[in-house]
GROMACS .gro file of N, CA and C in nm:
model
  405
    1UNK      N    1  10.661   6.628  13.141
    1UNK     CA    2  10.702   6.651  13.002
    1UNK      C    3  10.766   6.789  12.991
    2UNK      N    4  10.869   6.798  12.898
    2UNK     CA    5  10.950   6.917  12.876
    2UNK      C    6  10.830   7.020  12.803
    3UNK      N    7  10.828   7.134  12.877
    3UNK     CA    8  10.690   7.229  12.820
    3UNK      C    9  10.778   7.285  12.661
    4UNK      N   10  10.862   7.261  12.632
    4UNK     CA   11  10.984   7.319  12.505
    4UNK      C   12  10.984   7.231  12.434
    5UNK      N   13  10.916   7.097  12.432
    5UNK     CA   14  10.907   6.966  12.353
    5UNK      C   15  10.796   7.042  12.247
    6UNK      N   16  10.911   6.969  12.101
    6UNK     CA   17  10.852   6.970  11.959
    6UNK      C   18  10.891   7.112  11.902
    7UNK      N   19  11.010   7.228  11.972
    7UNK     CA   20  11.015   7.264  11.828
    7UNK      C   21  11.168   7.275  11.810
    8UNK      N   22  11.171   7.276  11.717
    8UNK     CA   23  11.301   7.191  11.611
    8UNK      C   24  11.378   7.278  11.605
    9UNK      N   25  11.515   7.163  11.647
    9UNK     CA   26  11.623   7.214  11.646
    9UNK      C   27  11.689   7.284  11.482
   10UNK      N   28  11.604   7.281  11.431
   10UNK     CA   29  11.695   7.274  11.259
   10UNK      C   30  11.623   7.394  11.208
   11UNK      N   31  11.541   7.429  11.262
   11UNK     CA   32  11.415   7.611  11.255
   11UNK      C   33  11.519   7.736  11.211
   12UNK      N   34  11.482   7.823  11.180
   12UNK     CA   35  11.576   7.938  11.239
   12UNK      C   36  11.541   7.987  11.282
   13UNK      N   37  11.633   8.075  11.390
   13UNK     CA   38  11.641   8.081  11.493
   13UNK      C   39  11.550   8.200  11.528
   14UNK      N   40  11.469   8.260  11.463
   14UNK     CA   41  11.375   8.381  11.447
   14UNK      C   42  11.263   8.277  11.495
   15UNK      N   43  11.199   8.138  11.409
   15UNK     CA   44  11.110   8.130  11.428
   15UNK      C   45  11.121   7.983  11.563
   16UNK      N   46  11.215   7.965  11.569
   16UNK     CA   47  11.248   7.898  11.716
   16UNK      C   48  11.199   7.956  11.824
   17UNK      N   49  11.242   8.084  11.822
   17UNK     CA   50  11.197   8.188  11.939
   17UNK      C   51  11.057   8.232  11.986
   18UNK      N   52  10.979   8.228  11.861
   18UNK     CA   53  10.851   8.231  11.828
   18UNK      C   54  10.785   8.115  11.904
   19UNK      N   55  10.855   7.969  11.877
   19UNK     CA   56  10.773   7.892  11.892
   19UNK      C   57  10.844   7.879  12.066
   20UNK      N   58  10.931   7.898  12.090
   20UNK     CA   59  10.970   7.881  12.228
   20UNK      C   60  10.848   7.999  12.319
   21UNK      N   61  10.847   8.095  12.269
   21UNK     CA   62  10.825   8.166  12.319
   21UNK      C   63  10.679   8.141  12.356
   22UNK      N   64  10.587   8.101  12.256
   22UNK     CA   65  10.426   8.019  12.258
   22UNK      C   66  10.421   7.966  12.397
   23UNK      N   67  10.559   7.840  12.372
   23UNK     CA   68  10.513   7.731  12.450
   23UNK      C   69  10.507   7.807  12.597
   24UNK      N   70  10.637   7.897  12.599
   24UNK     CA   71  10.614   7.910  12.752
   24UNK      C   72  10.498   7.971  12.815
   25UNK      N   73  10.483   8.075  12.701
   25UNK     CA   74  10.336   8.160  12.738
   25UNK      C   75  10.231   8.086  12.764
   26UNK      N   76  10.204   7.953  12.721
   26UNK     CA   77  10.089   7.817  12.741
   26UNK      C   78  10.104   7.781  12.861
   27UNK      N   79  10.214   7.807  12.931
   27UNK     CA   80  10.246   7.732  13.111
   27UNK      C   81  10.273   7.869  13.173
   28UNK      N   82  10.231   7.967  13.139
   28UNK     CA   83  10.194   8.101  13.191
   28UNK      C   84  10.332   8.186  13.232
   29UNK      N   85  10.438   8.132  13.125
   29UNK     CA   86  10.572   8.218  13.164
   29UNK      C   87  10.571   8.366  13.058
   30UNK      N   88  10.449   8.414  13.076
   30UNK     CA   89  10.486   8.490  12.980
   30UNK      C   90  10.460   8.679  13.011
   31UNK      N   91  10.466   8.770  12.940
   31UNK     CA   92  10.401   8.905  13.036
   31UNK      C   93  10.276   8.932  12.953
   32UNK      N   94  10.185   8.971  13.111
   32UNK     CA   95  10.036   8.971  13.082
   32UNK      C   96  10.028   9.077  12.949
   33UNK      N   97  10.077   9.139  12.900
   33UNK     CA   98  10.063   9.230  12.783
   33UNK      C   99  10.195   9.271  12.703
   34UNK      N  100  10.177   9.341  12.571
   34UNK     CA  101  10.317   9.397  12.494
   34UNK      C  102  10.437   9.469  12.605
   35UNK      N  103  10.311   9.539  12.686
   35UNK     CA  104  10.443   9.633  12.758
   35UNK      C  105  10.547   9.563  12.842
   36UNK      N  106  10.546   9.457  12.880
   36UNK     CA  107  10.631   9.422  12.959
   36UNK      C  108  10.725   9.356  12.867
   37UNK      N  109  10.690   9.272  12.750
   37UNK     CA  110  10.827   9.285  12.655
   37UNK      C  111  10.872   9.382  12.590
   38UNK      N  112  10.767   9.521  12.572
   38UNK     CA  113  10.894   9.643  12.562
   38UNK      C  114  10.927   9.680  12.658
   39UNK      N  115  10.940   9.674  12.790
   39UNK     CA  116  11.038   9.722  12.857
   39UNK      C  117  11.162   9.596  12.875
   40UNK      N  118  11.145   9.478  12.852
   40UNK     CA  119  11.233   9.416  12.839
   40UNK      C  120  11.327   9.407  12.717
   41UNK      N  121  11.253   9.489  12.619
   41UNK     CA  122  11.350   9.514  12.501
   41UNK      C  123  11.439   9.645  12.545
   42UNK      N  124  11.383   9.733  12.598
   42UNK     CA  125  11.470   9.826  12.679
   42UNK      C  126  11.622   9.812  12.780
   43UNK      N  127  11.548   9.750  12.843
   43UNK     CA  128  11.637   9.672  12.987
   43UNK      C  129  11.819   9.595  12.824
   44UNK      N  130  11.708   9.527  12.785
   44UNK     CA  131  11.793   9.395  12.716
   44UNK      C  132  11.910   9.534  12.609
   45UNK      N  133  11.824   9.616  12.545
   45UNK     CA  134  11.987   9.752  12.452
   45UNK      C  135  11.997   9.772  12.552
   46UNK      N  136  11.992   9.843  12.679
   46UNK     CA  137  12.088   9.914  12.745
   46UNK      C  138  12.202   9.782  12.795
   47UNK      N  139  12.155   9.643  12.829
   47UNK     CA  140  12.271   9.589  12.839
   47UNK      C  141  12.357   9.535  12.726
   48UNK      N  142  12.312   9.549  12.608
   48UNK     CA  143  12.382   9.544  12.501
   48UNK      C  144  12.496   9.664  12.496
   49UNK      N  145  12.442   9.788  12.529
   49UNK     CA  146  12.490   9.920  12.512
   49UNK      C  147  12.641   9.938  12.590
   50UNK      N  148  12.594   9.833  12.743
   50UNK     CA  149  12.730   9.856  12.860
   50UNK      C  150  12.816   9.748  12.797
   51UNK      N  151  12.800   9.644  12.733
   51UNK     CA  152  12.871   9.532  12.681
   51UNK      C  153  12.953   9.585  12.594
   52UNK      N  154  12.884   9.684  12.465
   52UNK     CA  155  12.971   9.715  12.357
   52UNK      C  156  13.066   9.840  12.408
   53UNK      N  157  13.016   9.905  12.509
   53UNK     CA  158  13.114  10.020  12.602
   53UNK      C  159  13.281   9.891  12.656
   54UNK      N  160  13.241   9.822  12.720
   54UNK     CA  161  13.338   9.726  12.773
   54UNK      C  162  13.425   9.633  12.676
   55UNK      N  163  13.359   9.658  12.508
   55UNK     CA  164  13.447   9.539  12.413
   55UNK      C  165  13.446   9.463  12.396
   56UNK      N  166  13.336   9.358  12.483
   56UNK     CA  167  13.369   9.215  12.542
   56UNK      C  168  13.304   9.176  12.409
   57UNK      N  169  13.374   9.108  12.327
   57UNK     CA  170  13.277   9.026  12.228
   57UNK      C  171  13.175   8.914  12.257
   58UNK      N  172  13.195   8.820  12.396
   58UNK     CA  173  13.087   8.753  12.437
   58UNK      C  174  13.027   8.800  12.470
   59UNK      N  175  13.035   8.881  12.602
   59UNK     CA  176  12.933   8.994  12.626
   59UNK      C  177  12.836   9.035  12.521
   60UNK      N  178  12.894   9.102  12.443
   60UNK     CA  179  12.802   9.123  12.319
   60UNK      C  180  12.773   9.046  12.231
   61UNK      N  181  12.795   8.915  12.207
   61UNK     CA  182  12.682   8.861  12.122
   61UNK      C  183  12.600   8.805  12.227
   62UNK      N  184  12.646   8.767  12.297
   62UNK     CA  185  12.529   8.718  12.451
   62UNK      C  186  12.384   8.831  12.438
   63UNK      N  187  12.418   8.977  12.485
   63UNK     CA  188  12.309   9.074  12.475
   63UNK      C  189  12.201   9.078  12.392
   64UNK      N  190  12.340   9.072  12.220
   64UNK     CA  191  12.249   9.112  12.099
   64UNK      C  192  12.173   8.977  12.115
   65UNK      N  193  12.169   8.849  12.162
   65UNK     CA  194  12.109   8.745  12.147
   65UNK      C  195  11.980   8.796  12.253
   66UNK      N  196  11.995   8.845  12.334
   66UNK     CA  197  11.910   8.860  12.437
   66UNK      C  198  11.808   8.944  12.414
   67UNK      N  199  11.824   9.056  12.313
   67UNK     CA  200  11.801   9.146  12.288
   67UNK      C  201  11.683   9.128  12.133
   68UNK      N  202  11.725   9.028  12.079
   68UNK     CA  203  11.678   8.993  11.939
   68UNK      C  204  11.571   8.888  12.011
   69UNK      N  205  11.579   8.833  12.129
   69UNK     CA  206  11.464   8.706  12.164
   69UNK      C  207  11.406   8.823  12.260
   70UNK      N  208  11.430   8.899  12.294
   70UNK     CA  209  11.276   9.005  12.349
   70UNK      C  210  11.222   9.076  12.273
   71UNK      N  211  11.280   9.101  12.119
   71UNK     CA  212  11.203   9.161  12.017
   71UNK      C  213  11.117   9.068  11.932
   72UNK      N  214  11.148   8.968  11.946
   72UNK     CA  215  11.067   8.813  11.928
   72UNK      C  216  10.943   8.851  11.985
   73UNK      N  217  10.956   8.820  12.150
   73UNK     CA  218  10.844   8.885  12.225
   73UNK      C  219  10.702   8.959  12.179
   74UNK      N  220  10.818   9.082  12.179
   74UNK     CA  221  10.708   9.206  12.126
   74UNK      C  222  10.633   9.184  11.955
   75UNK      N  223  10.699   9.099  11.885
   75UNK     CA  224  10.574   9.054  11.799
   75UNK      C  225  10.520   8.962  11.805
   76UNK      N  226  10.551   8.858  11.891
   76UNK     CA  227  10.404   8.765  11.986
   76UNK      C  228  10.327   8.798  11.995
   77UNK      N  229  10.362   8.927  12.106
   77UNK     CA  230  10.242   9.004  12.181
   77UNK      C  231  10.141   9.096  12.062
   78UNK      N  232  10.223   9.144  11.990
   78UNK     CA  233  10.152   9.197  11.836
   78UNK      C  234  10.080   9.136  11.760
   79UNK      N  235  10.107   9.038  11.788
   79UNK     CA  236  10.055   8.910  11.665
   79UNK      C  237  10.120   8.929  11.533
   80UNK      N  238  10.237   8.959  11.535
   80UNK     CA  239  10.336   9.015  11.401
   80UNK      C  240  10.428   8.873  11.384
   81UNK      N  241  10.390   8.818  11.237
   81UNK     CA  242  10.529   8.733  11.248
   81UNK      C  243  10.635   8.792  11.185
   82UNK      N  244  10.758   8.765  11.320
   82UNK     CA  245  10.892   8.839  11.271
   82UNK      C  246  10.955   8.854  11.160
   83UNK      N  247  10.959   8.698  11.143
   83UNK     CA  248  11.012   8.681  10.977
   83UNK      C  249  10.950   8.749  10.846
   84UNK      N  250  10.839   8.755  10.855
   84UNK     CA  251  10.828   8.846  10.767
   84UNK      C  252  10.784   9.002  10.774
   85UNK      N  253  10.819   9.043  10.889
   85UNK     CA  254  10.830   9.165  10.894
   85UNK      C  255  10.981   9.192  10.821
   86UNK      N  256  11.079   9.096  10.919
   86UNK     CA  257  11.203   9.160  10.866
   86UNK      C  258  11.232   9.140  10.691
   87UNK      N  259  11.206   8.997  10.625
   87UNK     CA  260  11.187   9.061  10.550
   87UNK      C  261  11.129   9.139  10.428
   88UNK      N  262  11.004   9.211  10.488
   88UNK     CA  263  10.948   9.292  10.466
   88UNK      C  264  11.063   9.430  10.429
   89UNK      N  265  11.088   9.448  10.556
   89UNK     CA  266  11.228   9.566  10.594
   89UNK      C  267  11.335   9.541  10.482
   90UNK      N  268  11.379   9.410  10.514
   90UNK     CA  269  11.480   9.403  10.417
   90UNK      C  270  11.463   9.421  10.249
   91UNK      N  271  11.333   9.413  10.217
   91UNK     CA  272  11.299   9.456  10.094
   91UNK      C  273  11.270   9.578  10.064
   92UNK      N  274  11.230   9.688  10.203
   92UNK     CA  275  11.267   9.820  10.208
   92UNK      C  276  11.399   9.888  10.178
   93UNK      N  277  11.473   9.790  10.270
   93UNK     CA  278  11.629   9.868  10.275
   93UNK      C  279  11.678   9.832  10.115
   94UNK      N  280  11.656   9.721  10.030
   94UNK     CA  281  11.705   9.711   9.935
   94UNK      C  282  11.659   9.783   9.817
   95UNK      N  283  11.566   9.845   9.824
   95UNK     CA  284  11.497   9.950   9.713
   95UNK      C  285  11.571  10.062   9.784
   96UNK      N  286  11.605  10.124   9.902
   96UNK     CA  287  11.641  10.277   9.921
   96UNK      C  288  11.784  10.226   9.879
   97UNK      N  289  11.837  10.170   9.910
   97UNK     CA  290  11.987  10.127   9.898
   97UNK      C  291  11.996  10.116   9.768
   98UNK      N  292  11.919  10.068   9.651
   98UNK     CA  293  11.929  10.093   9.541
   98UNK      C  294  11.978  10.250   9.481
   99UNK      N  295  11.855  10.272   9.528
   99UNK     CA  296  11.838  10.451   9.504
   99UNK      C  297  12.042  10.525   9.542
  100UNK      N  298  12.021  10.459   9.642
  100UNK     CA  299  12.183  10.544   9.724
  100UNK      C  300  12.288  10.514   9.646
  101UNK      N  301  12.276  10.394   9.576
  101UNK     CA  302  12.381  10.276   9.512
  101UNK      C  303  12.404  10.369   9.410
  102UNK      N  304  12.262  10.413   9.312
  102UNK     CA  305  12.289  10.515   9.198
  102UNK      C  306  12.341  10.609   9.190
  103UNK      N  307  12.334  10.683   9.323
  103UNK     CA  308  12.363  10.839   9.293
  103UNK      C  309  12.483  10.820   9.351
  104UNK      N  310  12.581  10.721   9.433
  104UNK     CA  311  12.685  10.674   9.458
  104UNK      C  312  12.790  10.671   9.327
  105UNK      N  313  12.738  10.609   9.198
  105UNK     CA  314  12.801  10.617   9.079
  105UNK      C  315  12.848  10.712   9.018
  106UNK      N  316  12.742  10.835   9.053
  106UNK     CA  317  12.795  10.960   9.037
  106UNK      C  318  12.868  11.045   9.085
  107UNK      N  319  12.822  10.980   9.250
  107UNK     CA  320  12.914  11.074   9.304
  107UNK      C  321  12.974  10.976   9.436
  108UNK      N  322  13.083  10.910   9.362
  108UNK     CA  323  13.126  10.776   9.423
  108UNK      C  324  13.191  10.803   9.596
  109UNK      N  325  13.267  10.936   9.580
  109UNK     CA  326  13.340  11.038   9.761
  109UNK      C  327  13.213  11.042   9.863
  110UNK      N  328  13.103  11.018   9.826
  110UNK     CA  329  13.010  11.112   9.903
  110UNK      C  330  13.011  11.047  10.040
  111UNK      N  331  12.981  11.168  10.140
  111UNK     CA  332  12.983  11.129  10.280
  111UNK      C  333  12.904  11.070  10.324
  112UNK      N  334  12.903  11.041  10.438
  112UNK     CA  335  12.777  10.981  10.496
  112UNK      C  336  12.674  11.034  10.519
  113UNK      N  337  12.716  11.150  10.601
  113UNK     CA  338  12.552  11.267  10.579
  113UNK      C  339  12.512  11.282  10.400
  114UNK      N  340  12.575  11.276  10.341
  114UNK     CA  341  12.515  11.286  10.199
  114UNK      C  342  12.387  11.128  10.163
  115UNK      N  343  12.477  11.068  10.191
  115UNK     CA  344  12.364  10.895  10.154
  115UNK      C  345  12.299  10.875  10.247
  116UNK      N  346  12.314  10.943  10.338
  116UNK     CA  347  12.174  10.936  10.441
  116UNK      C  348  12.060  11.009  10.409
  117UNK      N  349  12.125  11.163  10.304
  117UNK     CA  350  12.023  11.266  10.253
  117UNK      C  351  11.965  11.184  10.132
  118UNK      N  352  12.003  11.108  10.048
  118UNK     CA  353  12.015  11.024   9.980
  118UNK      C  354  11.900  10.943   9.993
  119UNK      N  355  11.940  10.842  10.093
  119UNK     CA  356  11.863  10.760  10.183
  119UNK      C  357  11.699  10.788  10.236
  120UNK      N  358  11.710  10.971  10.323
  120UNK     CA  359  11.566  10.993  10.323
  120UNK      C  360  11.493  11.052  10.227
  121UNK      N  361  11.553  11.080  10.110
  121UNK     CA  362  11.488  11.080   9.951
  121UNK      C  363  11.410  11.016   9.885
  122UNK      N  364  11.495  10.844   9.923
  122UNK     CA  365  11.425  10.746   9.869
  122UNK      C  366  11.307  10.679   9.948
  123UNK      N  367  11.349  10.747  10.124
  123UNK     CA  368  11.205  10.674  10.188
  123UNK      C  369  11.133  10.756  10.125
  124UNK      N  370  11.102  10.891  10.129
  124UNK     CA  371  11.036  10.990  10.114
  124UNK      C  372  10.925  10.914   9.961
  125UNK      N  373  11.017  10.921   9.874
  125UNK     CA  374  10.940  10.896   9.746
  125UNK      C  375  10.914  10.761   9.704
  126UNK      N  376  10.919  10.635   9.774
  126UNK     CA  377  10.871  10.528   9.802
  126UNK      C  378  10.724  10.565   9.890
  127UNK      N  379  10.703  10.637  10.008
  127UNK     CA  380  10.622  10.700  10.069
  127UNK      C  381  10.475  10.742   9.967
  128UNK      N  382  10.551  10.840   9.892
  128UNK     CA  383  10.442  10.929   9.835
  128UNK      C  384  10.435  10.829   9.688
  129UNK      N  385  10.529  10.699   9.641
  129UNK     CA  386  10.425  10.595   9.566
  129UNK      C  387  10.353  10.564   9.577
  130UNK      N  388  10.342  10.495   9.745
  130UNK     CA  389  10.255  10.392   9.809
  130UNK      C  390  10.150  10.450   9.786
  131UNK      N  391  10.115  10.595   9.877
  131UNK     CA  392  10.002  10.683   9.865
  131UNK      C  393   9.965  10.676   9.751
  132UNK      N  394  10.015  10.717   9.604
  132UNK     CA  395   9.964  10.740   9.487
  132UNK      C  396   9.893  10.608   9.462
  133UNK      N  397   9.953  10.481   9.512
  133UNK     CA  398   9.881  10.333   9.435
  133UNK      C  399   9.752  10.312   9.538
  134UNK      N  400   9.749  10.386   9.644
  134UNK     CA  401   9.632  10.378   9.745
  134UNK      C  402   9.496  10.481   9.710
  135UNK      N  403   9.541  10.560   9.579
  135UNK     CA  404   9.406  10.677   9.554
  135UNK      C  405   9.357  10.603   9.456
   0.00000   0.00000   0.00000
């Protein structure tokens, strides 16, 4: 029997990986601990890194694919489900990005080092909310 039998082609592709990733670990294809899928998340950007040096657009979505299913990995090994970490994140980035969006109105030229200063403003004082709703 195919050890990859039962998970669905129609998933996305975050939690495909997840479940691919189970099965193989069940027929012992997997690394005995986190560290060996972070160093394979390592290995996997630096060949993302020589791909986007070279231009190759297959090359590089090949990597970033390679690269996004060993970060899969490393929240296996965490016991983190991806999907909602990311979006977790993505509900981060959309509150600071708010924040940047505003002061953008005002000051519509601003550089990039500026909305990045911008940017660690709003982690900053998202930060010291959290704390305040935690006393």
């Amino acid at each position: 029997e195919d050890p990859l039998y039962g998970v669905s082609h129609s998933a996305p592709a975050l939690m495909r990986a997840q479940q691919i990733g189970q099965k193989a670990a069940k027929v012992g294809f997997d690394w005995p601990d986190i560290n060996g899928a972070l160093a394979k998340v390592d290995e996997e950007r630096q060949e993302l890194r020589e791909a986007l040096e070279l231009g190759d657009p297959d090359a590089i979505e090949h990597e970033l694919g390679d690269l996004l299913l060993a970060l899969s990995s490393v929240a296996r090994h965490a016991d983190v489900d991806p999907e909602l970490a990311l979006t977790r994140a993505l509900r981060r980035f959309r509150g600071r990005f708010r924040s940047v969006g505003q002061n953008l109105r005002e000051q519509p030229d601003a550089d990039l080092a500026t909305m990045e200063r911008w940017w660690q403003q709003a982690k900053t004082k998202r930060v010291e909310q959290d704390r305040g709703q935690d006393a």
